[in-house]
Short mmCIF file of C-alpha atoms and ligand atoms in Angstrom, two decimals:
data_model
loop_
_atom_site.label_atom_id
_atom_site.label_comp_id
_atom_site.label_asym_id
_atom_site.label_seq_id
_atom_site.Cartn_x
_atom_site.Cartn_y
_atom_site.Cartn_z
CA MET A 1 0.00 0.00 0.00
CA SER A 2 1.46 3.33 -0.93
CA LYS A 3 1.19 6.29 1.38
CA ILE A 4 -0.12 9.51 -0.13
CA ILE A 5 1.37 12.61 1.46
CA ALA A 6 0.05 16.08 0.61
CA VAL A 7 2.35 19.05 1.19
CA THR A 8 0.44 22.29 1.76
CA SER A 9 0.77 25.80 3.11
CA GLY A 10 -1.50 28.80 3.18
CA LYS A 11 1.03 31.20 1.80
CA GLY A 12 3.09 30.89 -1.41
CA GLY A 13 6.87 30.81 -1.32
CA THR A 14 6.99 28.95 2.00
CA GLY A 15 8.91 26.09 0.43
CA LYS A 16 6.30 23.50 -0.64
CA SER A 17 8.17 22.54 -3.78
CA THR A 18 11.50 22.51 -1.92
CA VAL A 19 10.01 20.24 0.78
CA CYS A 20 8.53 17.89 -1.84
CA ALA A 21 11.89 17.70 -3.62
CA GLY A 22 13.83 17.25 -0.36
CA LEU A 23 11.55 14.57 1.05
CA GLY A 24 11.22 12.82 -2.30
CA TYR A 25 14.98 12.72 -2.74
CA THR A 26 15.75 11.50 0.79
CA LEU A 27 12.95 8.90 0.85
CA ALA A 28 14.26 7.55 -2.47
CA LYS A 29 17.84 7.47 -1.16
CA GLN A 30 16.59 5.52 1.85
CA GLY A 31 15.35 2.89 -0.58
CA HIS A 32 11.68 3.80 -0.97
CA ARG A 33 10.14 3.94 -4.41
CA THR A 34 8.76 7.47 -4.44
CA LEU A 35 6.75 9.63 -6.84
CA ILE A 36 6.21 13.38 -6.61
CA ILE A 37 3.15 14.77 -8.37
CA GLU A 38 3.40 18.50 -8.99
CA LEU A 39 0.05 20.28 -9.04
CA ASP A 40 1.37 23.80 -9.40
CA PHE A 41 -0.10 24.41 -12.85
CA GLY A 42 1.89 26.82 -14.94
CA LEU A 43 4.59 27.02 -12.27
CA ARG A 44 6.56 23.86 -12.93
CA CYS A 45 9.85 23.75 -11.03
CA LEU A 46 10.63 20.15 -10.01
CA ASP A 47 12.39 19.50 -13.32
CA ILE A 48 14.90 22.29 -12.56
CA MET A 49 15.27 21.20 -8.93
CA PHE A 50 16.41 17.77 -10.14
CA GLY A 51 18.59 19.04 -12.99
CA MET A 52 16.38 17.60 -15.74
CA GLU A 53 14.82 20.66 -17.32
CA ASN A 54 15.31 19.39 -20.86
CA ASP A 55 14.46 15.77 -20.16
CA ILE A 56 10.73 15.97 -19.42
CA LYS A 57 8.89 14.27 -22.28
CA TYR A 58 5.39 14.21 -20.81
CA ASP A 59 3.61 15.84 -17.90
CA LEU A 60 0.38 15.81 -15.96
CA GLY A 61 -1.33 17.67 -18.80
CA ASP A 62 -0.77 14.67 -21.10
CA VAL A 63 -2.40 12.39 -18.52
CA LEU A 64 -5.37 14.70 -17.92
CA SER A 65 -5.99 14.98 -21.67
CA GLY A 66 -5.91 11.19 -22.00
CA LYS A 67 -2.87 11.22 -24.28
CA LYS A 68 -0.72 9.18 -21.88
CA GLU A 69 -1.21 6.70 -19.08
CA PRO A 70 0.12 8.01 -15.73
CA LEU A 71 3.01 5.56 -15.63
CA GLU A 72 4.07 6.56 -19.16
CA ALA A 73 4.12 10.24 -18.21
CA VAL A 74 6.36 10.01 -15.14
CA SER A 75 10.06 10.85 -15.50
CA GLN A 76 12.77 8.99 -13.63
CA VAL A 77 15.12 11.30 -11.72
CA PRO A 78 18.81 10.66 -12.57
CA MET A 79 19.95 11.97 -9.14
CA ALA A 80 18.03 9.23 -7.28
CA ALA A 81 17.21 5.85 -8.80
CA ASN A 82 14.05 5.29 -6.74
CA LEU A 83 12.57 8.70 -7.48
CA SER A 84 10.13 9.66 -10.23
CA ILE A 85 8.28 12.89 -10.87
CA LEU A 86 5.09 13.76 -12.68
CA CYS A 87 5.58 17.40 -13.62
CA ALA A 88 2.93 20.09 -13.74
CA PRO A 89 1.91 21.26 -17.20
CA LYS A 90 3.54 24.53 -18.24
CA THR A 91 0.14 26.02 -18.94
CA LEU A 92 -2.90 26.42 -16.71
CA THR A 93 -5.08 23.35 -16.86
CA SER A 94 -8.15 22.68 -14.78
CA VAL A 95 -8.16 19.60 -12.62
CA ASN A 96 -10.39 18.13 -9.96
CA ALA A 97 -9.68 15.92 -6.98
CA GLU A 98 -11.26 12.86 -8.58
CA GLN A 99 -8.85 13.03 -11.54
CA ILE A 100 -5.85 13.21 -9.21
CA TYR A 101 -7.06 10.27 -7.18
CA ASP A 102 -7.75 8.23 -10.30
CA ILE A 103 -4.10 8.82 -11.23
CA CYS A 104 -2.90 7.85 -7.73
CA ARG A 105 -5.07 4.72 -7.75
CA SER A 106 -3.74 3.59 -11.08
CA ILE A 107 -0.07 3.89 -10.13
CA LYS A 108 0.05 3.34 -6.38
CA LYS A 109 1.14 -0.24 -6.72
CA TYR A 110 4.43 0.96 -8.21
CA PHE A 111 5.33 3.39 -5.40
CA GLU A 112 5.64 3.29 -1.62
CA TYR A 113 5.23 7.04 -1.26
CA ILE A 114 3.31 9.47 -3.44
CA ILE A 115 4.03 13.08 -2.50
CA ILE A 116 1.66 15.73 -3.80
CA ASP A 117 2.87 19.31 -4.18
CA THR A 118 -0.47 21.10 -3.86
CA GLY A 119 0.76 24.38 -5.29
CA ALA A 120 -0.20 27.88 -4.29
CA GLY A 121 -3.33 29.20 -2.68
CA ILE A 122 -6.17 28.15 -0.45
CA ASN A 123 -9.03 27.07 -2.63
CA SER A 124 -11.60 24.34 -2.52
CA HIS A 125 -9.76 22.29 -5.13
CA VAL A 126 -6.73 22.03 -2.82
CA PHE A 127 -8.95 21.01 0.09
CA ASP A 128 -10.67 18.33 -1.98
CA ILE A 129 -7.36 16.90 -3.15
CA VAL A 130 -5.74 16.98 0.27
CA GLU A 131 -8.79 15.39 1.88
CA GLN A 132 -7.94 11.98 0.46
CA ALA A 133 -4.27 11.93 1.46
CA ASN A 134 -3.05 9.62 4.24
CA LEU A 135 -1.00 12.41 5.75
CA ILE A 136 -1.05 16.18 5.37
CA LEU A 137 2.20 18.03 5.91
CA VAL A 138 1.34 21.61 6.84
CA LEU A 139 4.20 23.94 6.13
CA SER A 140 4.99 27.22 7.83
CA THR A 141 7.95 29.52 8.15
CA PRO A 142 8.52 31.57 11.33
CA ASP A 143 6.82 34.48 9.52
CA GLN A 144 3.64 35.62 11.36
CA VAL A 145 1.47 35.81 8.23
CA CYS A 146 2.59 32.36 7.25
CA ILE A 147 1.84 30.97 10.72
CA ARG A 148 -1.67 32.38 10.68
CA ASP A 149 -2.37 31.01 7.19
CA ALA A 150 -1.03 27.59 8.21
CA ALA A 151 -3.31 27.63 11.27
CA LEU A 152 -6.34 28.52 9.13
CA MET A 153 -5.53 25.75 6.65
CA SER A 154 -5.03 23.22 9.37
CA ASP A 155 -8.30 24.17 11.13
CA GLU A 156 -10.16 23.69 7.89
CA PHE A 157 -8.59 20.24 7.43
CA TYR A 158 -9.62 19.30 10.97
CA ASN A 159 -13.15 20.58 10.33
CA ARG A 160 -13.30 18.36 7.28
CA GLY A 161 -12.18 15.38 9.35
CA ASN A 162 -8.51 15.27 8.29
CA LYS A 163 -6.83 14.59 11.58
CA SER A 164 -3.65 13.11 10.19
CA GLN A 165 -1.55 16.26 10.03
CA ARG A 166 2.05 17.11 10.88
CA LEU A 167 3.81 20.45 10.90
CA ILE A 168 7.09 21.28 9.15
CA ILE A 169 8.68 24.58 10.09
CA ASN A 170 10.83 25.75 7.19
CA LYS A 171 13.43 28.51 6.82
CA VAL A 172 14.35 28.59 10.49
CA SER A 173 17.17 31.05 10.93
CA LYS A 174 20.11 29.86 12.98
CA LYS A 175 20.61 33.43 14.15
CA VAL A 176 17.92 32.64 16.74
CA ILE A 177 19.75 30.23 19.00
CA GLY A 178 19.36 28.32 22.25
CA ASN A 179 16.32 29.05 24.40
CA ALA A 180 15.11 31.73 22.05
CA LEU A 181 14.90 29.18 19.23
CA VAL A 182 12.94 26.71 21.37
CA ALA A 183 10.54 29.46 22.50
CA ASN A 184 10.18 30.55 18.90
CA LEU A 185 9.41 27.02 17.66
CA ASP A 186 7.06 26.34 20.60
CA GLU A 187 5.11 29.47 19.78
CA ILE A 188 4.74 28.43 16.13
CA ILE A 189 3.60 24.91 17.09
CA ASP A 190 1.05 26.34 19.56
CA LYS A 191 -0.31 28.82 17.05
CA VAL A 192 -0.67 26.31 14.24
CA GLY A 193 -1.89 23.59 16.62
CA VAL A 194 -0.33 20.66 14.76
CA GLN A 195 2.24 18.16 16.00
CA LEU A 196 5.75 18.92 14.72
CA ILE A 197 7.53 16.43 12.45
CA GLY A 198 10.56 18.51 11.54
CA VAL A 199 12.41 21.79 11.32
CA ILE A 200 14.33 22.85 8.20
CA PRO A 201 17.06 25.47 8.56
CA ASP A 202 17.15 28.53 6.36
CA ASP A 203 19.92 27.21 4.14
CA PHE A 204 21.82 29.61 1.92
CA LYS A 205 22.93 26.77 -0.37
CA MET A 206 19.26 26.11 -1.12
CA THR A 207 18.52 29.75 -1.96
CA VAL A 208 21.59 29.98 -4.20
CA ALA A 209 20.71 26.76 -6.04
CA THR A 210 17.19 28.00 -6.78
CA GLY A 211 18.48 31.42 -7.81
CA LYS A 212 20.88 29.87 -10.31
CA GLY A 213 18.46 27.21 -11.50
CA ASN A 214 20.76 24.46 -10.19
CA PRO A 215 19.62 21.11 -8.76
CA ILE A 216 18.92 20.91 -5.01
CA PRO A 217 22.24 20.76 -3.10
CA THR A 218 22.45 17.23 -1.72
CA ASP A 219 25.30 18.07 0.68
CA SER A 220 23.32 20.83 2.41
CA GLU A 221 22.07 21.16 5.96
CA ALA A 222 18.50 21.40 4.68
CA LEU A 223 18.88 17.97 3.06
CA ARG A 224 20.07 16.51 6.37
CA ALA A 225 16.89 17.83 7.97
CA PHE A 226 14.80 16.32 5.14
CA ASP A 227 16.59 13.01 5.64
CA ALA A 228 15.55 13.04 9.31
CA ILE A 229 11.91 13.85 8.46
CA SER A 230 11.83 11.06 5.89
CA LYS A 231 13.00 8.59 8.54
CA ARG A 232 10.30 9.87 10.91
CA LEU A 233 7.72 9.36 8.16
CA ASP A 234 8.90 5.79 8.03
CA GLY A 235 8.39 5.41 11.79
CA ASP A 236 11.90 5.98 13.14
CA PHE A 237 12.73 8.22 16.08
CA VAL A 238 15.24 10.82 14.89
CA PRO A 239 16.24 13.90 16.92
CA LEU A 240 15.95 17.39 15.41
CA THR A 241 18.93 18.26 13.21
CA VAL A 242 18.58 21.95 14.05
CA LYS A 243 20.29 22.12 17.41
CA THR A 244 18.16 23.79 20.04
CA SER A 245 20.80 23.92 22.78
N1 ADP B 1 15.00 25.83 3.87
C1 ADP B 1 15.24 26.77 2.95
N2 ADP B 1 16.36 27.53 3.01
C2 ADP B 1 16.59 28.50 2.10
N3 ADP B 1 15.77 28.78 1.08
C3 ADP B 1 14.64 28.06 0.96
C4 ADP B 1 14.31 27.02 1.87
N4 ADP B 1 13.11 26.50 1.50
C5 ADP B 1 12.73 27.17 0.40
N5 ADP B 1 13.63 28.11 0.08
C6 ADP B 1 13.58 29.08 -1.03
O1 ADP B 1 12.34 29.77 -0.98
C7 ADP B 1 11.84 30.00 -2.30
C8 ADP B 1 10.44 29.45 -2.43
O2 ADP B 1 10.48 28.04 -2.26
P1 ADP B 1 9.46 27.08 -3.01
O3 ADP B 1 9.79 25.70 -2.60
O4 ADP B 1 9.43 27.38 -4.47
O5 ADP B 1 8.08 27.55 -2.34
P2 ADP B 1 6.56 27.21 -2.75
O6 ADP B 1 6.57 25.98 -3.56
O7 ADP B 1 5.85 27.05 -1.44
O8 ADP B 1 6.05 28.42 -3.50
C9 ADP B 1 12.86 29.36 -3.25
O9 ADP B 1 13.73 30.37 -3.70
C10 ADP B 1 13.60 28.37 -2.37
O10 ADP B 1 14.91 28.15 -2.77
MG1 MG B 2 5.89 25.58 -5.51
#
């Protein structure tokens, strides 16, 4: 049985695509057959994050139009043998939750993890899609607007009966150290009201890679944090990689 994980946040630019890429990569490196489905229509970026911008033959648009079967439209990622991606179309295409779940149903026997990058914005289509996931990863940065949006998202998921949620706090600055960092993280967890599964440092290597259009840096601190979260997803106990004392 594959596990469907939806990665969401209220605000754009919080790092959804980065988290999908980081978790997908580390899960694959840990030996799990993993697929990332990118739902950010018109804002494709996973191909660049995995250094395969010119190697994408088909995308989700080809599946939605019936031109290709889902398995024919996925691209294998050269950086990680167990990882495949189904890229977003470069143009805006309408999609509904049922179509996405038909795709997941038809390919879930080939993958242990299916990670869904829900893309930007809070709209009913995101809620419908996320509703059927086994686990919702709610993403926030320490930014107050982002925290409030994450809390609103999460409340709505709870109201709809989606209790399986975990919080990832991304872009945590190491300038806030020691007790101040713990207080800071505690406050975010309390405000969002979701159990924490991991903290990702604000990693300059990550920002530079995106800025230059390079693949995600696999030797970065952020990737170490993703590796720890991936192990927690698989049931292991792993301490936070961002030191809090
Ligand atoms: N942990 C991090 N450290 C540094 N930069 C990050 C981190 N996470 C994301 N970013 C940067 O933030 C920007 C937005 O990230 P992205 O994953 O595209 O967000 P979203 O998909 O939510 O819109 C990118 O430039 C990315 O490199
Ligand atoms: Mg994105």
